[in-house]
PDB file of N, CA and C in Angstrom:
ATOM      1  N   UNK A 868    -149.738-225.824  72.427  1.00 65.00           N
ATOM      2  CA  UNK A 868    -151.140-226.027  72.187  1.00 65.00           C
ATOM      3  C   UNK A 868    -151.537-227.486  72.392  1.00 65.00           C
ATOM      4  N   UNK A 869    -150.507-228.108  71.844  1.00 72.00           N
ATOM      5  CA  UNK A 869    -151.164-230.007  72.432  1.00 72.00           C
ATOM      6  C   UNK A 869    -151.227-229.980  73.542  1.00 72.00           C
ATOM      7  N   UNK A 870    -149.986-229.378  74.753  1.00 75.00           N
ATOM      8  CA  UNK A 870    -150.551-229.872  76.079  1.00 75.00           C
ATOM      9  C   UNK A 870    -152.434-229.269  76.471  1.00 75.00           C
ATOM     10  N   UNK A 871    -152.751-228.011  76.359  1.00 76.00           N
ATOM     11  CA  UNK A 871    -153.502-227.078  76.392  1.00 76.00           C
ATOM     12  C   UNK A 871    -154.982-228.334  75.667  1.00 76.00           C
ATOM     13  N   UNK A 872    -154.914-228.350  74.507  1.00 81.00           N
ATOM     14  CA  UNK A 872    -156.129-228.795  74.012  1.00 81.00           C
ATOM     15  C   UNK A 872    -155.881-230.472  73.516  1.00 81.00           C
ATOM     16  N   UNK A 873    -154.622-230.887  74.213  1.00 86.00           N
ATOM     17  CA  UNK A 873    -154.760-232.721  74.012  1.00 86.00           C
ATOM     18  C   UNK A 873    -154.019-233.032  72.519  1.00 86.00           C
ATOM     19  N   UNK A 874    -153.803-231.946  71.720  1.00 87.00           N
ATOM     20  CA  UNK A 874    -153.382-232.671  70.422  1.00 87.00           C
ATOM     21  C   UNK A 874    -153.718-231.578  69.277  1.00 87.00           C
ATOM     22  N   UNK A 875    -152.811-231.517  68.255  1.00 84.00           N
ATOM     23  CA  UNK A 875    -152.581-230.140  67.319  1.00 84.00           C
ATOM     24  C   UNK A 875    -153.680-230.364  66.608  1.00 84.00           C
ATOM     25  N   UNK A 876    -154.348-231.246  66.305  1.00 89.00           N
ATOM     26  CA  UNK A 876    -156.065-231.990  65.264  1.00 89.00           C
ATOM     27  C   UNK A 876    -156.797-231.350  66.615  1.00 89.00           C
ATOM     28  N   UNK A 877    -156.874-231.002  67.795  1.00 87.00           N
ATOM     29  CA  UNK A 877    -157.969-230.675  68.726  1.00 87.00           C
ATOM     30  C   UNK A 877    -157.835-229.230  68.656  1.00 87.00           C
ATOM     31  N   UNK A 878    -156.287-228.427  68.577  1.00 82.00           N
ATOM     32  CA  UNK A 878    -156.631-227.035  68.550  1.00 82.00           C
ATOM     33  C   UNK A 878    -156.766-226.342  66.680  1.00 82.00           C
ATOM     34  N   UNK A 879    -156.795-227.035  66.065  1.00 85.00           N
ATOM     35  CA  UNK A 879    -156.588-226.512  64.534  1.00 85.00           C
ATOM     36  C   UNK A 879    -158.538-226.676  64.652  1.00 85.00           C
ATOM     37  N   UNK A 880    -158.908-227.614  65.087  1.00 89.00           N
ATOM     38  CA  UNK A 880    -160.608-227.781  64.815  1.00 89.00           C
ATOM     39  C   UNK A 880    -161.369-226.763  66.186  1.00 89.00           C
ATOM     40  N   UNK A 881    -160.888-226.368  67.120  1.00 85.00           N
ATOM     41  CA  UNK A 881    -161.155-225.232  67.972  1.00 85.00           C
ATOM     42  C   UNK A 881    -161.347-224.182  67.027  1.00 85.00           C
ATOM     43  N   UNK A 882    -159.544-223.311  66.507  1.00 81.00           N
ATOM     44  CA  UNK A 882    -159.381-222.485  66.046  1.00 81.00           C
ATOM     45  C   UNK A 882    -160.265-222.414  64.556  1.00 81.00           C
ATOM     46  N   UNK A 883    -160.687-223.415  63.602  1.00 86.00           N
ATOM     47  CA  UNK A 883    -161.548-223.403  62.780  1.00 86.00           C
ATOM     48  C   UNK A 883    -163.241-223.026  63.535  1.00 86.00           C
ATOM     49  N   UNK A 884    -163.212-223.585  64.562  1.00 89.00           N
ATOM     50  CA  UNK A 884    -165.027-223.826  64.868  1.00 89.00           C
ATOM     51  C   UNK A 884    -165.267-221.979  65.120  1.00 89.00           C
ATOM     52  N   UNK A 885    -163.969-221.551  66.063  1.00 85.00           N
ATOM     53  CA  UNK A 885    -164.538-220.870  66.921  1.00 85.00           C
ATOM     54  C   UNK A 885    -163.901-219.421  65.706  1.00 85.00           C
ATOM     55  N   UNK A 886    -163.060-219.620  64.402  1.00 82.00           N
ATOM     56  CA  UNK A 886    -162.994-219.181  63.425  1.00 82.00           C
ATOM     57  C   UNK A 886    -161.884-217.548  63.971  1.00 82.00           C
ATOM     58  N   UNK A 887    -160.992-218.054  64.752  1.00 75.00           N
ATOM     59  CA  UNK A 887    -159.586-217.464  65.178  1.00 75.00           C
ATOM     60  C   UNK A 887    -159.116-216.315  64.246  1.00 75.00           C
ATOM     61  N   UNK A 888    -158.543-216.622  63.264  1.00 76.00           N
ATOM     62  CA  UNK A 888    -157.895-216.022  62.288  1.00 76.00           C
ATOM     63  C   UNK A 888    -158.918-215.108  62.111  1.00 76.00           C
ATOM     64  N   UNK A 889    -160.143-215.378  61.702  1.00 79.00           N
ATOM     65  CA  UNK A 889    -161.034-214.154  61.103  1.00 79.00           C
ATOM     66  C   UNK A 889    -161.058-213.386  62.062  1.00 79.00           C
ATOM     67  N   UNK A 890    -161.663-213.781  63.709  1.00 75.00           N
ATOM     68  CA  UNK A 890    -161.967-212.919  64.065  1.00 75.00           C
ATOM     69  C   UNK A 890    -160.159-211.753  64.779  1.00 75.00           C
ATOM     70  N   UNK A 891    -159.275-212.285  65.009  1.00 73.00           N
ATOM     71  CA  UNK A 891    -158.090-211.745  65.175  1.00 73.00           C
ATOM     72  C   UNK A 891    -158.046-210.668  63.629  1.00 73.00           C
ATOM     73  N   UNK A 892    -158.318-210.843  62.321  1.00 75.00           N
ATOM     74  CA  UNK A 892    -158.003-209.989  61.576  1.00 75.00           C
ATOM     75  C   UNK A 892    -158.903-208.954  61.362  1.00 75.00           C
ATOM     76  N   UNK A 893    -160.511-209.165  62.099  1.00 75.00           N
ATOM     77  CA  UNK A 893    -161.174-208.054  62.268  1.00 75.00           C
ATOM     78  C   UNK A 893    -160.744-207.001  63.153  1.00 75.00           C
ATOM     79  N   UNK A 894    -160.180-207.447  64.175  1.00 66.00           N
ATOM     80  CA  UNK A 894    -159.666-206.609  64.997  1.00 66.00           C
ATOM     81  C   UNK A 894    -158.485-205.993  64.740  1.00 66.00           C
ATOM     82  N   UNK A 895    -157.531-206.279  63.480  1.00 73.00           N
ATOM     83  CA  UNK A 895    -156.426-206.185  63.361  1.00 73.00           C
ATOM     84  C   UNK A 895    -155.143-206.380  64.377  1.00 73.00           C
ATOM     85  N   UNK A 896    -155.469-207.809  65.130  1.00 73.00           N
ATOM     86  CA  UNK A 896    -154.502-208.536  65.183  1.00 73.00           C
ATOM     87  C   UNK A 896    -153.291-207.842  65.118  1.00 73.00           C
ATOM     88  N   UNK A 897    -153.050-208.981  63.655  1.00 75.00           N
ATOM     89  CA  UNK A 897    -151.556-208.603  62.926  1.00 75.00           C
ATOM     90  C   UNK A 897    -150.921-207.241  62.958  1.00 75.00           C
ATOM     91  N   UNK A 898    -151.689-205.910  63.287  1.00 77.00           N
ATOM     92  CA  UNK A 898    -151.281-204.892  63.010  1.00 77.00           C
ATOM     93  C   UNK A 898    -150.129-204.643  64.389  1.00 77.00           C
ATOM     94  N   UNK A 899    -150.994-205.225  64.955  1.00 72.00           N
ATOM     95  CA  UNK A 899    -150.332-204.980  66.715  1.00 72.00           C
ATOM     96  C   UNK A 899    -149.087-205.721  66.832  1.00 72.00           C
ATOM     97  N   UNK A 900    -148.756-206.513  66.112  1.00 73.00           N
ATOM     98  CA  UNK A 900    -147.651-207.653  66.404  1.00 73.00           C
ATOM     99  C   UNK A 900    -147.968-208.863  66.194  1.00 73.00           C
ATOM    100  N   UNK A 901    -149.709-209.232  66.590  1.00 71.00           N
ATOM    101  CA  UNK A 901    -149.668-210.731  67.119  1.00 71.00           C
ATOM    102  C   UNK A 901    -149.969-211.664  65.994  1.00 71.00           C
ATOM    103  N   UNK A 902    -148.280-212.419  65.475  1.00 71.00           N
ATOM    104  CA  UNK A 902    -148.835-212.906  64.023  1.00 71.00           C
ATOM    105  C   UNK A 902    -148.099-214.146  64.552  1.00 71.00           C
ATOM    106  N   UNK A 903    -147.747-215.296  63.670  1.00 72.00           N
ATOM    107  CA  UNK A 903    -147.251-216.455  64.031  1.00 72.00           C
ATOM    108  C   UNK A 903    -146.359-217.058  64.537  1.00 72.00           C
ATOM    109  N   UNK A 904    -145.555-215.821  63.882  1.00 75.00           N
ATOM    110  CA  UNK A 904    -143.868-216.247  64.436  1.00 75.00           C
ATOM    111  C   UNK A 904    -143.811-215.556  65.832  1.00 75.00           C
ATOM    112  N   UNK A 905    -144.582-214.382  66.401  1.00 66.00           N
ATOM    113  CA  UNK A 905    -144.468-214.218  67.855  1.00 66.00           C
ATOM    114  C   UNK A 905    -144.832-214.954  68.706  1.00 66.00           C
ATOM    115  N   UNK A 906    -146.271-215.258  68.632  1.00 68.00           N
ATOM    116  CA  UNK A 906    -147.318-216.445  68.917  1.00 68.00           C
ATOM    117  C   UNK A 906    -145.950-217.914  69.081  1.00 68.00           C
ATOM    118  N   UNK A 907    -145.533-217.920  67.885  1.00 72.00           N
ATOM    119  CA  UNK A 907    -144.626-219.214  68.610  1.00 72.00           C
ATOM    120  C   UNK A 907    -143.610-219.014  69.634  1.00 72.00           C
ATOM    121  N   UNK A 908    -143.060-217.846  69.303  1.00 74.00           N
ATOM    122  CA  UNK A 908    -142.015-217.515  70.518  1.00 74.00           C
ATOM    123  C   UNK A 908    -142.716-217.399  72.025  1.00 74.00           C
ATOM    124  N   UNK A 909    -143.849-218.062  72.209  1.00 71.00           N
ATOM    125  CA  UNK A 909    -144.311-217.732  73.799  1.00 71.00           C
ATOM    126  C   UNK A 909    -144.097-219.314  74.622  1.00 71.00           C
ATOM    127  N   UNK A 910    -143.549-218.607  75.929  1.00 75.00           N
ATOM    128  CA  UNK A 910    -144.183-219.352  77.027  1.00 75.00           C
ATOM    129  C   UNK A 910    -145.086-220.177  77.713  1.00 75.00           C
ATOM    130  N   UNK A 911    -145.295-221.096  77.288  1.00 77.00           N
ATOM    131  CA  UNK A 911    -146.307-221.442  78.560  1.00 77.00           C
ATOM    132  C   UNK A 911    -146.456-221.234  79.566  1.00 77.00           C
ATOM    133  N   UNK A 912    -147.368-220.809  81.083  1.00 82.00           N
ATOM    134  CA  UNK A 912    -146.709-220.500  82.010  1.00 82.00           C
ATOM    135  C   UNK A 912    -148.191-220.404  82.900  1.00 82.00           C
ATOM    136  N   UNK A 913    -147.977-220.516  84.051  1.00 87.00           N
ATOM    137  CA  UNK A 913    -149.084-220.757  85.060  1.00 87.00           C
ATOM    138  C   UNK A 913    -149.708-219.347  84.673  1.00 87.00           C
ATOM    139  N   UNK A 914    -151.125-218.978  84.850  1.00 88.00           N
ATOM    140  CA  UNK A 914    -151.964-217.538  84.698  1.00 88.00           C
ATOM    141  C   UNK A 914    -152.295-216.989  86.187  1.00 88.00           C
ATOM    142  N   UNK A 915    -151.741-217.909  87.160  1.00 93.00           N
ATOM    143  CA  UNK A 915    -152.875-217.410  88.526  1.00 93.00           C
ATOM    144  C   UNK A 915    -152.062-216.143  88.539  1.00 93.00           C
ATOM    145  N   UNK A 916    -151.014-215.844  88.686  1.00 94.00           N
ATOM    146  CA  UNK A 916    -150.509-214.806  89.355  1.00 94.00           C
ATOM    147  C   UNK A 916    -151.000-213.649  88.413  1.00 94.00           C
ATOM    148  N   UNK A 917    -151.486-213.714  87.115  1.00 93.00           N
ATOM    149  CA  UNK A 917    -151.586-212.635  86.076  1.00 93.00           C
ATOM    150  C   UNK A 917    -153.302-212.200  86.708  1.00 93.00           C
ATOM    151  N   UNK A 918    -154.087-213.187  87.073  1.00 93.00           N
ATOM    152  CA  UNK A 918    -155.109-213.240  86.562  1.00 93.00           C
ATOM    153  C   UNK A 918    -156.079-212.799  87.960  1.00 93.00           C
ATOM    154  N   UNK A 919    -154.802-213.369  89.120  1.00 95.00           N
ATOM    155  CA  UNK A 919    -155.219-212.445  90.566  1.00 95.00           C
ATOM    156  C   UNK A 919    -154.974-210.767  90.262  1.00 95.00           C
ATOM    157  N   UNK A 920    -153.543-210.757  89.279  1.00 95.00           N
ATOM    158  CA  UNK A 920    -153.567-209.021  89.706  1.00 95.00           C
ATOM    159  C   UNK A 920    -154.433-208.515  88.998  1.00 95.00           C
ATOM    160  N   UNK A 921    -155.457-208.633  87.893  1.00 94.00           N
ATOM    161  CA  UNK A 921    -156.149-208.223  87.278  1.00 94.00           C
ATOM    162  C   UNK A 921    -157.284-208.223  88.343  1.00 94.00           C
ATOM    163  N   UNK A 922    -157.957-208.978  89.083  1.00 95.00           N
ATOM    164  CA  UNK A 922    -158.772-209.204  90.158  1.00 95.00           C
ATOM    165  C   UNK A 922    -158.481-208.224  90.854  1.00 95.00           C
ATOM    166  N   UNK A 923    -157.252-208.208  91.611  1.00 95.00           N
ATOM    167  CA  UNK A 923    -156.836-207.227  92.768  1.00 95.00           C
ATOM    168  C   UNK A 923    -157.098-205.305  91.946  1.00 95.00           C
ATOM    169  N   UNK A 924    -156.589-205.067  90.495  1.00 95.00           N
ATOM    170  CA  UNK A 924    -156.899-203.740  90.323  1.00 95.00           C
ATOM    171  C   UNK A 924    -157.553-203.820  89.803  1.00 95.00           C
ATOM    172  N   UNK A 925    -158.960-204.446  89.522  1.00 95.00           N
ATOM    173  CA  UNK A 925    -160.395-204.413  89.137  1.00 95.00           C
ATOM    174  C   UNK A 925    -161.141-203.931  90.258  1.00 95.00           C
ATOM    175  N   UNK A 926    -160.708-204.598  91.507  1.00 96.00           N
ATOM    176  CA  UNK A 926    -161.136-203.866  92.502  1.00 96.00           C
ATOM    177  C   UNK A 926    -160.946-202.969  93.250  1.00 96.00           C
ATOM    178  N   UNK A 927    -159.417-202.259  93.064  1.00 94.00           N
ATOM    179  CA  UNK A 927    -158.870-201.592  93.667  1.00 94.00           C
ATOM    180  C   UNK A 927    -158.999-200.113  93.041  1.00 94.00           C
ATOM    181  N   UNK A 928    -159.007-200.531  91.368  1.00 95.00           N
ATOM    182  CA  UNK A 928    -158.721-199.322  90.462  1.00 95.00           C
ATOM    183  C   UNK A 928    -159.821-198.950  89.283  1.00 95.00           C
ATOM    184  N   UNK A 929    -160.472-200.057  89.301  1.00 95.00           N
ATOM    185  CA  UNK A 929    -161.714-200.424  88.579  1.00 95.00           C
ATOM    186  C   UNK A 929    -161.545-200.811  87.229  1.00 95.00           C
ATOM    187  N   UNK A 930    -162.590-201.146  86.642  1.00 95.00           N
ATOM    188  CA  UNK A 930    -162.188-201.545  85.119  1.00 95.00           C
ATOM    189  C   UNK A 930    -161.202-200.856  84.184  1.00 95.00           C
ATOM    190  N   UNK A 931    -161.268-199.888  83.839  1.00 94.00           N
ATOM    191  CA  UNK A 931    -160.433-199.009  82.950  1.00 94.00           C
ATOM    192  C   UNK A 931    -159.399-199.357  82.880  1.00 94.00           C
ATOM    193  N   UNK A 932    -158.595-199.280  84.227  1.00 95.00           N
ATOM    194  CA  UNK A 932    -157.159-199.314  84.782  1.00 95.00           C
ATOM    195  C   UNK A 932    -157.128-201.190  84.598  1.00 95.00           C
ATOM    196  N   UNK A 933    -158.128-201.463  85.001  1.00 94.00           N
ATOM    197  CA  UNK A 933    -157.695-203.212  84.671  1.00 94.00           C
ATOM    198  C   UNK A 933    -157.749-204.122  83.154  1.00 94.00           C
ATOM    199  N   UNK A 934    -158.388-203.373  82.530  1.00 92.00           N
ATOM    200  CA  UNK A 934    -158.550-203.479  81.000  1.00 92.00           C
ATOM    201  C   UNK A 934    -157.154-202.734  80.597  1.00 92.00           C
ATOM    202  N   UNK A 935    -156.613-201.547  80.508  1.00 93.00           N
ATOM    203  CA  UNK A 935    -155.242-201.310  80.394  1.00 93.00           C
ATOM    204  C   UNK A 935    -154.135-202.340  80.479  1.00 93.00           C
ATOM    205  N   UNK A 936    -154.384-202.378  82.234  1.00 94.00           N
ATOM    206  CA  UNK A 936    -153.656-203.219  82.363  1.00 94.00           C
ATOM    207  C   UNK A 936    -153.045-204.464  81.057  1.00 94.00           C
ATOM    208  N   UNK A 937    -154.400-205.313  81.528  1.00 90.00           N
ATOM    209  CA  UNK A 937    -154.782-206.711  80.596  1.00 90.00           C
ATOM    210  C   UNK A 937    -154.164-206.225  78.979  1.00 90.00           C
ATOM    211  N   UNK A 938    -154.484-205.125  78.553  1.00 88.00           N
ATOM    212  CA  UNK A 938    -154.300-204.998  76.588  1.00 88.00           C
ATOM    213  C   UNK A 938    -152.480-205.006  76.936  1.00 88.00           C
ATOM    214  N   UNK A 939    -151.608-204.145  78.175  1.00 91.00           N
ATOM    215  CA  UNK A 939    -150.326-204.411  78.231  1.00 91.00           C
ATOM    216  C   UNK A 939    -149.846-205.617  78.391  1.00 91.00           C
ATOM    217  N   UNK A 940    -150.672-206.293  79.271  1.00 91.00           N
ATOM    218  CA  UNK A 940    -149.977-207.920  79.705  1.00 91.00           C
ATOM    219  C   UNK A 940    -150.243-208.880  78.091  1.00 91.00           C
ATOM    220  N   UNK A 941    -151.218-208.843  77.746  1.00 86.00           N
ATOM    221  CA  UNK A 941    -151.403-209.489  76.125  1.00 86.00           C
ATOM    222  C   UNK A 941    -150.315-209.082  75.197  1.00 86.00           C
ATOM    223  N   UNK A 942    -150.205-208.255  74.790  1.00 86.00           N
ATOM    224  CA  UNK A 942    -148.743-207.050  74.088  1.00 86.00           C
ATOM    225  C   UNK A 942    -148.035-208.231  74.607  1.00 86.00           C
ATOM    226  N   UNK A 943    -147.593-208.103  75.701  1.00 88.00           N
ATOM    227  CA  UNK A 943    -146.193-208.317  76.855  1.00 88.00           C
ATOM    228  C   UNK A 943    -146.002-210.292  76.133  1.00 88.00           C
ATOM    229  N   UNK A 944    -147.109-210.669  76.639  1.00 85.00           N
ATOM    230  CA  UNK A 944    -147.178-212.135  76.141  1.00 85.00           C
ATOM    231  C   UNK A 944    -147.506-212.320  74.633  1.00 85.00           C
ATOM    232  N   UNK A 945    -147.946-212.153  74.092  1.00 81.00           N
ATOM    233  CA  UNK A 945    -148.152-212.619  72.677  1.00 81.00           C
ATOM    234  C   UNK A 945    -147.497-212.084  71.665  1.00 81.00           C
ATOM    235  N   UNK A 946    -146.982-210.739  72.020  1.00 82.00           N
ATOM    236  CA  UNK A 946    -145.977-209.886  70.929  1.00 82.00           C
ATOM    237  C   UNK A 946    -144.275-210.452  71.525  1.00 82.00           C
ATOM    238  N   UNK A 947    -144.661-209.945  72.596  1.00 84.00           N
ATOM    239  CA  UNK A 947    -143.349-209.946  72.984  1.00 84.00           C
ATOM    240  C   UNK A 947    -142.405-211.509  74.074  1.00 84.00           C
ATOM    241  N   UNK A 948    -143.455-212.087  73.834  1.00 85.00           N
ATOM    242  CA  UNK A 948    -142.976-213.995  74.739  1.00 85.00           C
ATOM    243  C   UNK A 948    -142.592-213.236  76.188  1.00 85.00           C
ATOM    244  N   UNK A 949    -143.292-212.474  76.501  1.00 88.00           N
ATOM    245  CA  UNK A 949    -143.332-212.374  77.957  1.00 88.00           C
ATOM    246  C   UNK A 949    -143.704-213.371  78.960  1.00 88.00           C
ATOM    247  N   UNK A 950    -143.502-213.809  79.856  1.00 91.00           N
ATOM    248  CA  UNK A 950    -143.784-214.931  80.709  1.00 91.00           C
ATOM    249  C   UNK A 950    -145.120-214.738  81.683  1.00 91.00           C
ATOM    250  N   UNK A 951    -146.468-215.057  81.679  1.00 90.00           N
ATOM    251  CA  UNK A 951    -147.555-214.398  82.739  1.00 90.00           C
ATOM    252  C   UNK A 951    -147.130-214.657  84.311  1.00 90.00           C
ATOM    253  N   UNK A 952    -146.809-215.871  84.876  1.00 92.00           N
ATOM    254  CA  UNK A 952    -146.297-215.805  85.772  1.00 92.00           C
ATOM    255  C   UNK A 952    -144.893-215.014  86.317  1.00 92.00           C
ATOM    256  N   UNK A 953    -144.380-214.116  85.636  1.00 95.00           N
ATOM    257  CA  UNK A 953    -142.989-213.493  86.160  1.00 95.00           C
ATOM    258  C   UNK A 953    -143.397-212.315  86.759  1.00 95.00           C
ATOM    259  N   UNK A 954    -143.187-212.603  88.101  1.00 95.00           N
ATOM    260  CA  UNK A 954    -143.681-211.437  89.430  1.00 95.00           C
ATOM    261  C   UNK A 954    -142.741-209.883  88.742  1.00 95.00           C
ATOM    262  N   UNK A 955    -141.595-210.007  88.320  1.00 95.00           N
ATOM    263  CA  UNK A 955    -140.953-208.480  87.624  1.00 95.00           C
ATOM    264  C   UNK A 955    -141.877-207.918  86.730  1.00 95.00           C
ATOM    265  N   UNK A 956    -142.571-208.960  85.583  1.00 95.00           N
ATOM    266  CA  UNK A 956    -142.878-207.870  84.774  1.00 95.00           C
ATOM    267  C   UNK A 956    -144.333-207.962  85.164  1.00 95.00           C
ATOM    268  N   UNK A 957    -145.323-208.448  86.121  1.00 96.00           N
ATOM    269  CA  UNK A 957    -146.105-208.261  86.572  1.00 96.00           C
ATOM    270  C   UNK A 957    -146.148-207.112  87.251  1.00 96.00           C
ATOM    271  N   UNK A 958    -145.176-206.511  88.016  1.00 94.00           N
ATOM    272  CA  UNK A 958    -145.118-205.041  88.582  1.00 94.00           C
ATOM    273  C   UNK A 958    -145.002-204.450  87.886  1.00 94.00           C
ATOM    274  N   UNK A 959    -143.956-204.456  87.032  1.00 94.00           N
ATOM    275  CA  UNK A 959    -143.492-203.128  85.626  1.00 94.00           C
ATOM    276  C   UNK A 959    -144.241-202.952  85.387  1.00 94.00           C
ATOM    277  N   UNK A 960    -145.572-203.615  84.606  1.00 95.00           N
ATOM    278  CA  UNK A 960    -147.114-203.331  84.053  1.00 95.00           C
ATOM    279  C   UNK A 960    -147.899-202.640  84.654  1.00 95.00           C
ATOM    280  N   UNK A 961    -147.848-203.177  85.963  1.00 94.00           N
ATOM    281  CA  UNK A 961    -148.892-202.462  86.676  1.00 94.00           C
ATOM    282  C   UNK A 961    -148.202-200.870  86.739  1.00 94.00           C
ATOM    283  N   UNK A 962    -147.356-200.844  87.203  1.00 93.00           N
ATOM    284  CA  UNK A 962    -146.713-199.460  87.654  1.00 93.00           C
ATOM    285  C   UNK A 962    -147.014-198.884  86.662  1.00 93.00           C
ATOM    286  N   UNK A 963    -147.057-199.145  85.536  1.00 92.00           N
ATOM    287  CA  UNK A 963    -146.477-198.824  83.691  1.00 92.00           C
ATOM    288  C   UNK A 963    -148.023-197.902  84.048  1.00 92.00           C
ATOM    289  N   UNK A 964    -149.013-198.542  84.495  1.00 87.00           N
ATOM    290  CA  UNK A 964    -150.620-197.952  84.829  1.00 87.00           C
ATOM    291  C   UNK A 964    -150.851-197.121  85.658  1.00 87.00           C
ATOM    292  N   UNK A 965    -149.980-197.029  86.959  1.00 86.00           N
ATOM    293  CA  UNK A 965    -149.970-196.071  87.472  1.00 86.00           C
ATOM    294  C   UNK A 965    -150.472-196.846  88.944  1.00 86.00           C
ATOM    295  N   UNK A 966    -150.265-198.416  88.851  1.00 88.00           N
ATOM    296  CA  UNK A 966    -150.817-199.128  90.081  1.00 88.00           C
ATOM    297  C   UNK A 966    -149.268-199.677  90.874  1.00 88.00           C
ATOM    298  N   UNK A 967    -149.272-199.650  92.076  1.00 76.00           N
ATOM    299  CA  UNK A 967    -148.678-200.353  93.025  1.00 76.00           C
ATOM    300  C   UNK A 967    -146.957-199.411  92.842  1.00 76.00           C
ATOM    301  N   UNK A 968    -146.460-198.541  92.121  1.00 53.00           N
ATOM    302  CA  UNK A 968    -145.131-198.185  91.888  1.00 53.00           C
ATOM    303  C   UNK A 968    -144.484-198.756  91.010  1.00 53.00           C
ATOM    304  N   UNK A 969    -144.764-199.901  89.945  1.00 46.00           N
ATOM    305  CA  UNK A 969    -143.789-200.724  89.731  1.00 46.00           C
ATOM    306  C   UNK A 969    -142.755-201.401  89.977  1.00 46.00           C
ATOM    307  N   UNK A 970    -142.732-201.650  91.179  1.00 45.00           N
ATOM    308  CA  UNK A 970    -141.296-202.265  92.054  1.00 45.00           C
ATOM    309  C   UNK A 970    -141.340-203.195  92.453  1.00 45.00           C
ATOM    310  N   UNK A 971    -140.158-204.483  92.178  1.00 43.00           N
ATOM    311  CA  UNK A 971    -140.553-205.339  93.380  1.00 43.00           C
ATOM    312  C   UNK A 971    -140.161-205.763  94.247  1.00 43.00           C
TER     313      UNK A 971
END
């Protein structure tokens, strides 16, 4: 988070303004996995490659299938310290949807 927002005083006053915690526990968050100690186990990691394939089956497959998608790749990264840039589990996902075969 320091590289991301410059310094742990810049993302603690984000996560207060923009009021994180509350709104993650309206949604029940925590229920899904995504609590602190997973959240720390993540990656940093470039987004283009995540954030084209969401582009590519938004247009290919339309929202539904790309919103799927996206709630697996979040799971994948925030529960589970999945990496967004890793071209493997970028296919597994998709396939997991029923896009591209899963193969790579």
């Amino acid at each position: 988070m320091k590289r991301k927002f410059g310094s742990m005083e810049n993302f603690v006053q984000f996560r207060q303004r923009h009021d994180l915690p509350g709104r993650g526990a309206e949604v029940k968050l925590d229920e899904l996995g995504f609590v602190q100690e997973n959240l720390s186990k993540r990656v940093q990691s470039s987004t283009v490659k995540s954030h084209r394939l969401v582009q590519y089956i938004t247009l290919r497959h339309g929202v539904d299938v790309a919103e799927a998608f996206y709630e697996r790749l979040n799971v994948e990264h925030f529960v589970r310290s999945g990496v967004l840039n890793d071209r493997e589990l970028l296919l597994r996902l998709a396939g997991e949807g029923g896009v591209g075969g899963g193969e790579p």
